Each structure stands twice: as structure tokens, then as C-alpha cells.
Short mmCIF file of N, CA and C in Angstrom, two decimals:
data_model
loop_
_atom_site.label_atom_id
_atom_site.label_comp_id
_atom_site.label_asym_id
_atom_site.label_seq_id
_atom_site.Cartn_x
_atom_site.Cartn_y
_atom_site.Cartn_z
N UNK A 1 0.83 -1.19 0.00
CA UNK A 1 0.00 0.00 0.00
C UNK A 1 0.87 1.26 0.00
N UNK A 2 2.02 1.17 0.67
CA UNK A 2 2.94 2.32 0.67
C UNK A 2 3.37 2.66 -0.76
N UNK A 3 3.75 1.62 -1.51
CA UNK A 3 4.19 1.83 -2.89
C UNK A 3 3.05 2.37 -3.75
N UNK A 4 1.85 1.87 -3.52
CA UNK A 4 0.69 2.33 -4.30
C UNK A 4 0.45 3.82 -4.06
N UNK A 5 0.47 4.23 -2.82
CA UNK A 5 0.21 5.64 -2.52
C UNK A 5 1.35 6.52 -3.03
N UNK A 6 2.58 6.08 -2.87
CA UNK A 6 3.71 6.83 -3.42
C UNK A 6 3.57 6.92 -4.94
N UNK A 7 3.17 5.85 -5.57
CA UNK A 7 2.97 5.86 -7.02
C UNK A 7 1.91 6.85 -7.44
N UNK A 8 0.80 6.90 -6.72
CA UNK A 8 -0.26 7.85 -7.04
C UNK A 8 0.24 9.28 -6.87
N UNK A 9 0.94 9.54 -5.76
CA UNK A 9 1.46 10.89 -5.51
C UNK A 9 2.39 11.32 -6.64
N UNK A 10 3.28 10.44 -7.04
CA UNK A 10 4.24 10.79 -8.08
C UNK A 10 3.58 10.88 -9.46
N UNK A 11 2.74 9.93 -9.78
CA UNK A 11 2.14 9.88 -11.11
C UNK A 11 1.21 11.07 -11.35
N UNK A 12 0.43 11.42 -10.33
CA UNK A 12 -0.56 12.49 -10.50
C UNK A 12 0.05 13.88 -10.39
N UNK A 13 1.26 13.96 -9.89
CA UNK A 13 1.90 15.26 -9.78
C UNK A 13 1.30 16.08 -8.65
N UNK A 14 1.48 17.36 -8.69
CA UNK A 14 1.00 18.18 -7.57
C UNK A 14 -0.51 18.44 -7.63
N UNK A 15 -1.28 17.39 -7.36
CA UNK A 15 -2.73 17.56 -7.23
C UNK A 15 -3.06 17.59 -5.75
N UNK A 16 -4.25 18.05 -5.42
CA UNK A 16 -4.61 18.17 -4.01
C UNK A 16 -4.68 16.81 -3.34
N UNK A 17 -4.52 16.81 -2.03
CA UNK A 17 -4.64 15.58 -1.27
C UNK A 17 -6.02 14.97 -1.48
N UNK A 18 -7.04 15.79 -1.49
CA UNK A 18 -8.41 15.29 -1.68
C UNK A 18 -8.55 14.54 -3.00
N UNK A 19 -7.94 15.05 -4.06
CA UNK A 19 -8.02 14.38 -5.36
C UNK A 19 -7.33 13.02 -5.31
N UNK A 20 -6.18 12.96 -4.65
CA UNK A 20 -5.48 11.68 -4.52
C UNK A 20 -6.32 10.69 -3.71
N UNK A 21 -6.86 11.14 -2.58
CA UNK A 21 -7.65 10.24 -1.74
C UNK A 21 -8.93 9.80 -2.43
N UNK A 22 -9.54 10.67 -3.21
CA UNK A 22 -10.74 10.29 -3.95
C UNK A 22 -10.43 9.21 -4.97
N UNK A 23 -9.34 9.38 -5.69
CA UNK A 23 -8.95 8.37 -6.68
C UNK A 23 -8.56 7.06 -6.00
N UNK A 24 -7.86 7.14 -4.89
CA UNK A 24 -7.51 5.93 -4.15
C UNK A 24 -8.76 5.22 -3.65
N UNK A 25 -9.75 5.97 -3.21
CA UNK A 25 -11.01 5.37 -2.75
C UNK A 25 -11.69 4.64 -3.90
N UNK A 26 -11.65 5.23 -5.09
CA UNK A 26 -12.24 4.58 -6.26
C UNK A 26 -11.50 3.30 -6.62
N UNK A 27 -10.23 3.20 -6.23
CA UNK A 27 -9.45 2.00 -6.52
C UNK A 27 -9.64 0.92 -5.46
N UNK A 28 -10.39 1.25 -4.40
CA UNK A 28 -10.67 0.26 -3.37
C UNK A 28 -9.95 0.46 -2.05
N UNK A 29 -9.19 1.52 -1.92
CA UNK A 29 -8.48 1.83 -0.68
C UNK A 29 -9.32 2.82 0.11
N UNK A 30 -9.61 2.52 1.36
CA UNK A 30 -10.41 3.45 2.15
C UNK A 30 -9.62 4.73 2.39
N UNK A 31 -10.32 5.82 2.46
CA UNK A 31 -9.66 7.13 2.65
C UNK A 31 -8.91 7.17 3.97
N UNK A 32 -9.47 6.59 5.01
CA UNK A 32 -8.82 6.60 6.32
C UNK A 32 -7.47 5.88 6.28
N UNK A 33 -7.44 4.73 5.63
CA UNK A 33 -6.19 3.98 5.51
C UNK A 33 -5.20 4.73 4.63
N UNK A 34 -5.68 5.29 3.53
CA UNK A 34 -4.80 6.05 2.63
C UNK A 34 -4.18 7.24 3.36
N UNK A 35 -4.97 7.94 4.15
CA UNK A 35 -4.45 9.08 4.91
C UNK A 35 -3.40 8.62 5.91
N UNK A 36 -3.65 7.50 6.57
CA UNK A 36 -2.71 6.98 7.54
C UNK A 36 -1.39 6.62 6.88
N UNK A 37 -1.45 5.94 5.75
CA UNK A 37 -0.24 5.55 5.03
C UNK A 37 0.51 6.79 4.52
N UNK A 38 -0.23 7.75 3.97
CA UNK A 38 0.42 8.98 3.48
C UNK A 38 1.10 9.73 4.62
N UNK A 39 0.46 9.76 5.78
CA UNK A 39 1.07 10.43 6.92
C UNK A 39 2.36 9.73 7.35
N UNK A 40 2.36 8.40 7.33
CA UNK A 40 3.57 7.65 7.66
C UNK A 40 4.66 7.91 6.62
N UNK A 41 4.28 7.96 5.34
CA UNK A 41 5.27 8.26 4.30
C UNK A 41 5.88 9.65 4.49
N UNK A 42 5.07 10.59 4.92
CA UNK A 42 5.56 11.95 5.18
C UNK A 42 6.48 11.97 6.40
N UNK A 43 6.10 11.25 7.45
CA UNK A 43 6.92 11.22 8.67
C UNK A 43 8.28 10.60 8.39
N UNK A 44 8.32 9.58 7.55
CA UNK A 44 9.59 8.92 7.24
C UNK A 44 10.39 9.64 6.16
N UNK A 45 9.83 10.71 5.58
CA UNK A 45 10.56 11.50 4.60
C UNK A 45 10.50 10.97 3.18
N UNK A 46 9.59 10.05 2.91
CA UNK A 46 9.46 9.51 1.55
C UNK A 46 8.68 10.47 0.67
N UNK A 47 7.72 11.18 1.27
CA UNK A 47 7.01 12.25 0.59
C UNK A 47 7.03 13.47 1.48
N UNK A 48 6.79 14.64 0.89
CA UNK A 48 6.71 15.88 1.64
C UNK A 48 5.26 16.32 1.66
N UNK A 49 4.78 16.67 2.84
CA UNK A 49 3.42 17.18 3.00
C UNK A 49 3.49 18.70 3.02
N UNK A 50 2.94 19.34 1.98
CA UNK A 50 2.99 20.81 1.91
C UNK A 50 1.78 21.45 2.58
N UNK A 51 0.88 20.63 3.06
CA UNK A 51 -0.36 21.14 3.63
C UNK A 51 -1.53 20.79 2.74
N UNK A 52 -1.43 21.13 1.47
CA UNK A 52 -2.50 20.84 0.51
C UNK A 52 -2.13 19.74 -0.48
N UNK A 53 -0.83 19.44 -0.57
CA UNK A 53 -0.34 18.48 -1.55
C UNK A 53 0.70 17.57 -0.91
N UNK A 54 0.94 16.45 -1.58
CA UNK A 54 2.09 15.60 -1.25
C UNK A 54 3.04 15.66 -2.43
N UNK A 55 4.31 15.73 -2.13
CA UNK A 55 5.34 15.76 -3.17
C UNK A 55 6.33 14.64 -2.92
N UNK A 56 6.71 13.90 -3.95
CA UNK A 56 7.70 12.84 -3.77
C UNK A 56 9.07 13.43 -3.47
N UNK A 57 9.87 12.69 -2.72
CA UNK A 57 11.21 13.16 -2.35
C UNK A 57 12.27 12.50 -3.23
N UNK A 58 12.28 11.19 -3.32
CA UNK A 58 13.29 10.46 -4.08
C UNK A 58 12.73 10.12 -5.46
N UNK A 59 13.29 10.72 -6.49
CA UNK A 59 12.76 10.54 -7.85
C UNK A 59 12.81 9.09 -8.32
N UNK A 60 13.91 8.42 -8.10
CA UNK A 60 14.05 7.04 -8.58
C UNK A 60 13.00 6.12 -7.95
N UNK A 61 12.87 6.19 -6.64
CA UNK A 61 11.91 5.34 -5.93
C UNK A 61 10.49 5.71 -6.34
N UNK A 62 10.21 6.98 -6.46
CA UNK A 62 8.87 7.45 -6.83
C UNK A 62 8.52 7.03 -8.26
N UNK A 63 9.48 7.08 -9.16
CA UNK A 63 9.24 6.65 -10.54
C UNK A 63 8.93 5.16 -10.61
N UNK A 64 9.63 4.36 -9.81
CA UNK A 64 9.35 2.92 -9.77
C UNK A 64 7.93 2.66 -9.25
N UNK A 65 7.55 3.39 -8.22
CA UNK A 65 6.21 3.23 -7.66
C UNK A 65 5.15 3.66 -8.68
N UNK A 66 5.43 4.72 -9.43
CA UNK A 66 4.49 5.18 -10.47
C UNK A 66 4.28 4.13 -11.54
N UNK A 67 5.36 3.51 -11.94
CA UNK A 67 5.28 2.47 -12.97
C UNK A 67 4.37 1.33 -12.52
N UNK A 68 4.43 1.01 -11.24
CA UNK A 68 3.64 -0.11 -10.74
C UNK A 68 2.14 0.17 -10.69
N UNK A 69 1.75 1.44 -10.70
CA UNK A 69 0.32 1.79 -10.62
C UNK A 69 -0.20 2.49 -11.87
N UNK A 70 0.64 2.67 -12.85
CA UNK A 70 0.28 3.45 -14.03
C UNK A 70 -0.99 2.92 -14.73
N UNK A 71 -1.04 1.63 -14.97
CA UNK A 71 -2.20 1.04 -15.66
C UNK A 71 -3.48 1.27 -14.86
N UNK A 72 -3.39 1.09 -13.55
CA UNK A 72 -4.54 1.29 -12.67
C UNK A 72 -5.03 2.73 -12.72
N UNK A 73 -4.11 3.67 -12.66
CA UNK A 73 -4.49 5.09 -12.67
C UNK A 73 -5.11 5.46 -14.02
N UNK A 74 -4.53 5.02 -15.10
CA UNK A 74 -5.06 5.32 -16.43
C UNK A 74 -6.49 4.80 -16.55
N UNK A 75 -6.71 3.59 -16.05
CA UNK A 75 -8.06 3.01 -16.10
C UNK A 75 -9.03 3.85 -15.27
N UNK A 76 -8.64 4.24 -14.06
CA UNK A 76 -9.52 5.04 -13.21
C UNK A 76 -9.82 6.40 -13.83
N UNK A 77 -8.82 7.02 -14.41
CA UNK A 77 -9.01 8.34 -15.02
C UNK A 77 -9.90 8.25 -16.27
N UNK A 78 -9.77 7.16 -17.00
CA UNK A 78 -10.59 7.02 -18.22
C UNK A 78 -12.05 6.73 -17.88
N UNK A 79 -12.30 6.19 -16.69
CA UNK A 79 -13.67 5.92 -16.26
C UNK A 79 -14.38 7.20 -15.81
N UNK A 80 -13.61 8.25 -15.62
CA UNK A 80 -14.21 9.53 -15.26
C UNK A 80 -14.12 9.76 -13.83
#
């Protein structure tokens, strides 16, 4: 789940936290769990919490995570 959320953060770019959590909810991840995981990722320094957005810290790791969720995100975005 950590990799999935990091992948969403990196793939979607600087979109609002709400947009990320909404898309994650559509993928089957509860918003509460997604928020908890994102907060842990921020505490450990894997992502940066700007208040309204999450930003990836390590480009290589974030790119790998994005690759693992790319098909899923494309499908969700195409569904509207």
C-alpha cells in the first residue's frame, strides 16, 4: 500500500490531497487507511506534505512506484 500511494502521488503530480484520496477510494483503498499511510510516508521522509499536496522526495523510488500503478491510474481516469 505504501508503494501504491507513493505511485499515485508521483504519477498524478502536484494535485490536491483530496483528489489523490478520492482516486484511491475509487481503486478500493479506504480514505482513512490512505491518509494513515500517506502520513507515515511523510513522517519517514518519503514524501513531503505541503499542507495541501504531497510531493515525492526520491525521484528514482517514486518513478518505480508510479510504474507499478500506471495502468490502474489510467483506467480510473478514463472511467471519469
